[in-house]
Amino acid sequence: MAENKTNTGLLVAGGLILLAGGALLYFKNKTKKDTQNENKALDNLTSSDETRQAAELKKYLSVSEVFGVGFVANPLTSNQYGCANVCNEITNYPGVQAKFSALCENKYTLQRAFESGLTDAQYKECLDLLKAQKVVTTKESQVFILDDRASISSNRYKTMPANTILGSLIASGYYWVDYDNYQKSFSSYMFFNGFDANKKPVYAFVEKDNATLVTPK
C-alpha cells in the first residue's frame, strides 16, 4: 500500500523524551534528517526514505566487505535492537531491499544479511515488524505511554504532530486514560514503538479518531 502522502513517513518529533517512571518514548517526524548514535531508537530515524533505512540496516547488521570473500554480516557485532527499530518504521520493504543491494554493489542481499547477522528468533522478530500495519497520526494527538504490553491505562503522554508513524499495531480496543480524579476510556490503537536505549520495548496507545493504519508493501 502506498505511504500516507500527508507526511506519513514516521519520524521523531524531537529527541528522546524522558517520562515519569523512567520510560522513554520514541517517534520520528518526516522533516528530520538524523542518522546518528546507533544506541538510540526511533527518535533518530527519519522518514520512510528507503536509502536511509537500507544504510541503517547495513550498519546495524554490521555488514562490511571482506577481501577475498565479499560483503558479509557479522553476528558478533550486529545490533538486533537497532534492526528491529528500523523494521518498525518501514513501509516499502522492496524499496529498502533494492537500496540495500545497491549499497553493497549489488553483490549482497538484505535477506542474506538478516540470515547471517541475526539469530533465527531475531530475524523472525524483524520480519513480523516488517509485515505489521503501522499506526500513523492524522492530527496532532496525545499518545499515551504504557508500563508494559499488558497494561490498559496510562496517565503519561507525549503530544505528537499529524502524519507521524508511531509504530507497529499490536491491538485495537478500549484503553483508559487516568486523570486526577477519574478515568476515561477511548477506542484506541495500541502499538509497539521500539526499543529504548536500555533495550526495553516501549508500548503506547493513541485514540482511533486521531490515527489511521498503513499497510506496508
Tab-separated table of C-alpha atoms in Angstrom:
chain	number	residue	atom	x	y	z
A	1	MET	CA	0.000	0.000	0.000
A	2	ALA	CA	1.241	3.479	-0.747
A	3	GLU	CA	2.543	5.526	2.086
A	4	ASN	CA	0.348	8.289	3.627
A	5	LYS	CA	1.228	11.295	1.471
A	6	THR	CA	0.346	13.948	4.024
A	7	ASN	CA	3.747	13.433	5.557
A	8	THR	CA	3.452	9.858	6.741
A	9	GLY	CA	6.953	8.783	6.996
A	10	LEU	CA	7.219	8.122	10.697
A	11	LEU	CA	9.571	10.077	12.385
A	12	VAL	CA	10.528	11.568	15.520
A	13	ALA	CA	9.333	14.906	16.622
A	14	GLY	CA	12.050	15.789	18.980
A	15	GLY	CA	14.721	13.787	20.783
A	16	LEU	CA	14.444	11.153	23.422
A	17	ILE	CA	11.636	12.066	25.752
A	18	LEU	CA	12.160	11.398	29.421
A	19	LEU	CA	8.882	10.366	31.009
A	20	ALA	CA	7.727	9.656	34.554
A	21	GLY	CA	8.780	6.225	35.711
A	22	GLY	CA	11.828	6.251	33.501
A	23	ALA	CA	10.058	5.144	30.307
A	24	LEU	CA	11.263	6.556	27.007
A	25	LEU	CA	9.016	7.280	24.050
A	26	TYR	CA	10.363	7.382	20.534
A	27	PHE	CA	8.892	8.901	17.390
A	28	LYS	CA	10.056	10.247	14.081
A	29	ASN	CA	8.970	13.297	12.081
A	30	LYS	CA	9.258	13.335	8.284
A	31	THR	CA	11.090	16.655	8.238
A	32	LYS	CA	14.069	15.487	10.329
A	33	LYS	CA	17.282	14.062	8.939
A	34	ASP	CA	19.014	12.438	11.900
A	35	THR	CA	21.139	9.324	11.389
A	36	GLN	CA	23.320	9.405	14.483
A	37	ASN	CA	24.008	7.338	17.561
A	38	GLU	CA	23.065	3.723	16.906
A	39	ASN	CA	22.078	3.254	20.547
A	40	LYS	CA	19.044	5.483	20.098
A	41	ALA	CA	15.783	4.141	18.770
A	42	LEU	CA	13.028	5.590	16.631
A	43	ASP	CA	13.508	9.163	17.676
A	44	ASN	CA	16.591	9.364	15.491
A	45	LEU	CA	15.105	7.692	12.437
A	46	THR	CA	13.949	9.938	9.659
A	47	SER	CA	11.176	9.419	7.140
A	48	SER	CA	10.422	6.348	5.072
A	49	ASP	CA	13.455	7.064	2.955
A	50	GLU	CA	14.495	3.680	1.615
A	51	THR	CA	18.136	4.649	1.149
A	52	ARG	CA	18.472	5.804	4.746
A	53	GLN	CA	16.694	2.752	6.081
A	54	ALA	CA	18.910	0.471	3.986
A	55	ALA	CA	22.017	2.278	5.258
A	56	GLU	CA	20.885	1.923	8.869
A	57	LEU	CA	20.228	-1.801	8.424
A	58	LYS	CA	23.632	-2.209	6.810
A	59	LYS	CA	25.148	-0.560	9.886
A	60	TYR	CA	23.089	-2.469	12.456
A	61	LEU	CA	23.748	-5.795	10.719
A	62	SER	CA	27.447	-4.911	10.776
A	63	VAL	CA	27.873	-5.519	7.047
A	64	SER	CA	31.322	-4.954	5.608
A	65	GLU	CA	33.304	-6.046	2.587
A	66	VAL	CA	35.976	-8.644	3.347
A	67	PHE	CA	38.843	-9.035	0.918
A	68	GLY	CA	38.554	-12.284	-0.980
A	69	VAL	CA	35.126	-13.027	0.468
A	70	GLY	CA	32.830	-10.146	-0.409
A	71	PHE	CA	30.136	-8.493	1.684
A	72	VAL	CA	29.243	-10.258	4.923
A	73	ALA	CA	27.180	-9.521	8.043
A	74	ASN	CA	28.831	-10.065	11.407
A	75	PRO	CA	26.577	-11.698	14.042
A	76	LEU	CA	29.120	-10.912	16.759
A	77	THR	CA	28.791	-7.153	16.334
A	78	SER	CA	25.286	-6.770	14.878
A	79	ASN	CA	22.642	-4.808	16.788
A	80	GLN	CA	19.309	-6.666	16.879
A	81	TYR	CA	17.541	-3.772	18.633
A	82	GLY	CA	18.624	-1.242	16.048
A	83	CYS	CA	17.449	-3.603	13.287
A	84	ALA	CA	14.068	-4.028	14.974
A	85	ASN	CA	13.617	-0.279	15.346
A	86	VAL	CA	14.281	0.296	11.652
A	87	CYS	CA	11.932	-2.530	10.645
A	88	ASN	CA	9.306	-0.975	12.910
A	89	GLU	CA	9.087	2.062	10.582
A	90	ILE	CA	9.495	0.557	7.107
A	91	THR	CA	6.509	0.806	4.764
A	92	ASN	CA	8.256	-0.074	1.485
A	93	TYR	CA	10.375	-3.155	2.097
A	94	PRO	CA	11.028	-3.971	-1.587
A	95	GLY	CA	12.417	-0.473	-1.989
A	96	VAL	CA	14.685	-0.927	1.012
A	97	GLN	CA	15.894	-4.273	-0.334
A	98	ALA	CA	16.841	-2.678	-3.646
A	99	LYS	CA	18.689	0.194	-1.964
A	100	PHE	CA	20.499	-2.214	0.359
A	101	SER	CA	21.785	-4.262	-2.571
A	102	ALA	CA	22.902	-1.073	-4.283
A	103	LEU	CA	24.875	-0.105	-1.181
A	104	CYS	CA	26.586	-3.490	-1.449
A	105	GLU	CA	27.414	-3.055	-5.126
A	106	ASN	CA	24.588	-5.483	-5.992
A	107	LYS	CA	26.701	-8.328	-4.626
A	108	TYR	CA	24.786	-8.933	-1.368
A	109	THR	CA	21.119	-9.023	-0.410
A	110	LEU	CA	19.295	-7.816	2.669
A	111	GLN	CA	17.805	-11.259	3.214
A	112	ARG	CA	21.260	-12.837	3.315
A	113	ALA	CA	22.393	-10.129	5.723
A	114	PHE	CA	19.443	-10.795	8.034
A	115	GLU	CA	20.023	-14.539	7.921
A	116	SER	CA	23.739	-14.194	8.617
A	117	GLY	CA	23.722	-11.284	11.048
A	118	LEU	CA	20.826	-12.314	13.295
A	119	THR	CA	19.640	-15.461	15.045
A	120	ASP	CA	16.516	-17.137	13.694
A	121	ALA	CA	14.435	-15.633	16.505
A	122	GLN	CA	15.799	-12.125	15.901
A	123	TYR	CA	15.207	-12.426	12.156
A	124	LYS	CA	11.609	-13.563	12.759
A	125	GLU	CA	11.022	-10.571	15.023
A	126	CYS	CA	12.198	-8.243	12.268
A	127	LEU	CA	10.002	-9.969	9.680
A	128	ASP	CA	6.967	-9.688	11.951
A	129	LEU	CA	7.593	-5.940	12.335
A	130	LEU	CA	8.023	-5.518	8.581
A	131	LYS	CA	4.625	-7.125	7.972
A	132	ALA	CA	2.759	-5.283	10.737
A	133	GLN	CA	0.427	-2.384	9.980
A	134	LYS	CA	1.816	0.970	11.054
A	135	VAL	CA	-0.134	3.400	13.252
A	136	VAL	CA	0.012	6.939	11.851
A	137	THR	CA	-1.411	10.112	13.393
A	138	THR	CA	-3.920	12.081	11.299
A	139	LYS	CA	-3.858	15.142	13.547
A	140	GLU	CA	-1.889	16.463	16.494
A	141	SER	CA	-2.549	13.875	19.182
A	142	GLN	CA	-1.789	12.812	22.715
A	143	VAL	CA	-0.012	9.462	22.678
A	144	PHE	CA	-0.152	7.607	25.995
A	145	ILE	CA	2.784	5.505	27.183
A	146	LEU	CA	2.030	2.147	28.791
A	147	ASP	CA	4.047	0.487	31.540
A	148	ASP	CA	4.201	-2.727	29.509
A	149	ARG	CA	2.373	-4.658	26.816
A	150	ALA	CA	-0.251	-5.969	29.246
A	151	SER	CA	-1.225	-2.522	30.580
A	152	ILE	CA	-4.515	-0.913	29.525
A	153	SER	CA	-4.294	2.503	31.197
A	154	SER	CA	-1.868	5.399	31.461
A	155	ASN	CA	-1.534	8.998	32.642
A	156	ARG	CA	1.748	9.661	30.828
A	157	TYR	CA	1.619	11.096	27.354
A	158	LYS	CA	3.508	12.910	24.623
A	159	THR	CA	1.814	15.224	22.136
A	160	MET	CA	2.755	14.202	18.603
A	161	PRO	CA	2.166	16.106	15.330
A	162	ALA	CA	-0.010	14.916	12.470
A	163	ASN	CA	1.400	12.414	9.966
A	164	THR	CA	3.744	10.737	12.428
A	165	ILE	CA	4.286	6.981	12.196
A	166	LEU	CA	4.096	5.800	15.786
A	167	GLY	CA	4.967	2.138	15.407
A	168	SER	CA	3.576	-1.315	14.621
A	169	LEU	CA	-0.008	-2.172	15.537
A	170	ILE	CA	-0.353	-4.641	18.419
A	171	ALA	CA	-4.031	-4.411	19.364
A	172	SER	CA	-7.215	-2.444	18.803
A	173	GLY	CA	-9.652	-1.802	21.636
A	174	TYR	CA	-10.532	0.362	24.608
A	175	TYR	CA	-7.735	1.834	26.708
A	176	TRP	CA	-8.053	4.074	29.739
A	177	VAL	CA	-6.610	7.484	30.456
A	178	ASP	CA	-6.090	8.209	34.156
A	179	TYR	CA	-6.994	11.761	35.061
A	180	ASP	CA	-6.583	13.273	38.538
A	181	ASN	CA	-9.916	12.111	39.897
A	182	TYR	CA	-11.392	9.807	37.279
A	183	GLN	CA	-10.734	7.559	34.300
A	184	LYS	CA	-11.991	7.803	30.741
A	185	SER	CA	-11.799	5.116	28.086
A	186	PHE	CA	-11.076	5.629	24.390
A	187	SER	CA	-11.297	3.319	21.405
A	188	SER	CA	-7.603	3.168	20.566
A	189	TYR	CA	-4.748	1.582	18.683
A	190	MET	CA	-2.043	0.065	20.865
A	191	PHE	CA	1.354	-0.200	19.196
A	192	PHE	CA	4.979	-1.167	19.631
A	193	ASN	CA	7.060	1.990	19.491
A	194	GLY	CA	10.534	0.423	19.503
A	195	PHE	CA	13.305	-0.455	21.938
A	196	ASP	CA	14.661	2.276	24.165
A	197	ALA	CA	18.332	2.885	24.982
A	198	ASN	CA	18.105	0.232	27.715
A	199	LYS	CA	16.790	-2.342	25.195
A	200	LYS	CA	13.361	-2.264	26.798
A	201	PRO	CA	10.338	-2.475	24.462
A	202	VAL	CA	8.112	0.605	24.557
A	203	TYR	CA	4.328	0.340	24.074
A	204	ALA	CA	1.758	3.111	23.810
A	205	PHE	CA	-1.741	3.863	22.525
A	206	VAL	CA	-3.500	6.615	20.603
A	207	GLU	CA	-7.198	7.311	20.006
A	208	LYS	CA	-8.518	5.811	16.771
A	209	ASP	CA	-10.153	9.145	15.925
A	210	ASN	CA	-6.658	10.653	15.771
A	211	ALA	CA	-4.892	7.944	13.762
A	212	THR	CA	-5.028	5.630	10.784
A	213	LEU	CA	-3.386	2.359	9.763
A	214	VAL	CA	-0.925	1.964	6.892
A	215	THR	CA	-0.232	-1.499	5.485
A	216	PRO	CA	3.405	-1.907	4.347
A	217	LYS	CA	4.222	-3.091	0.854
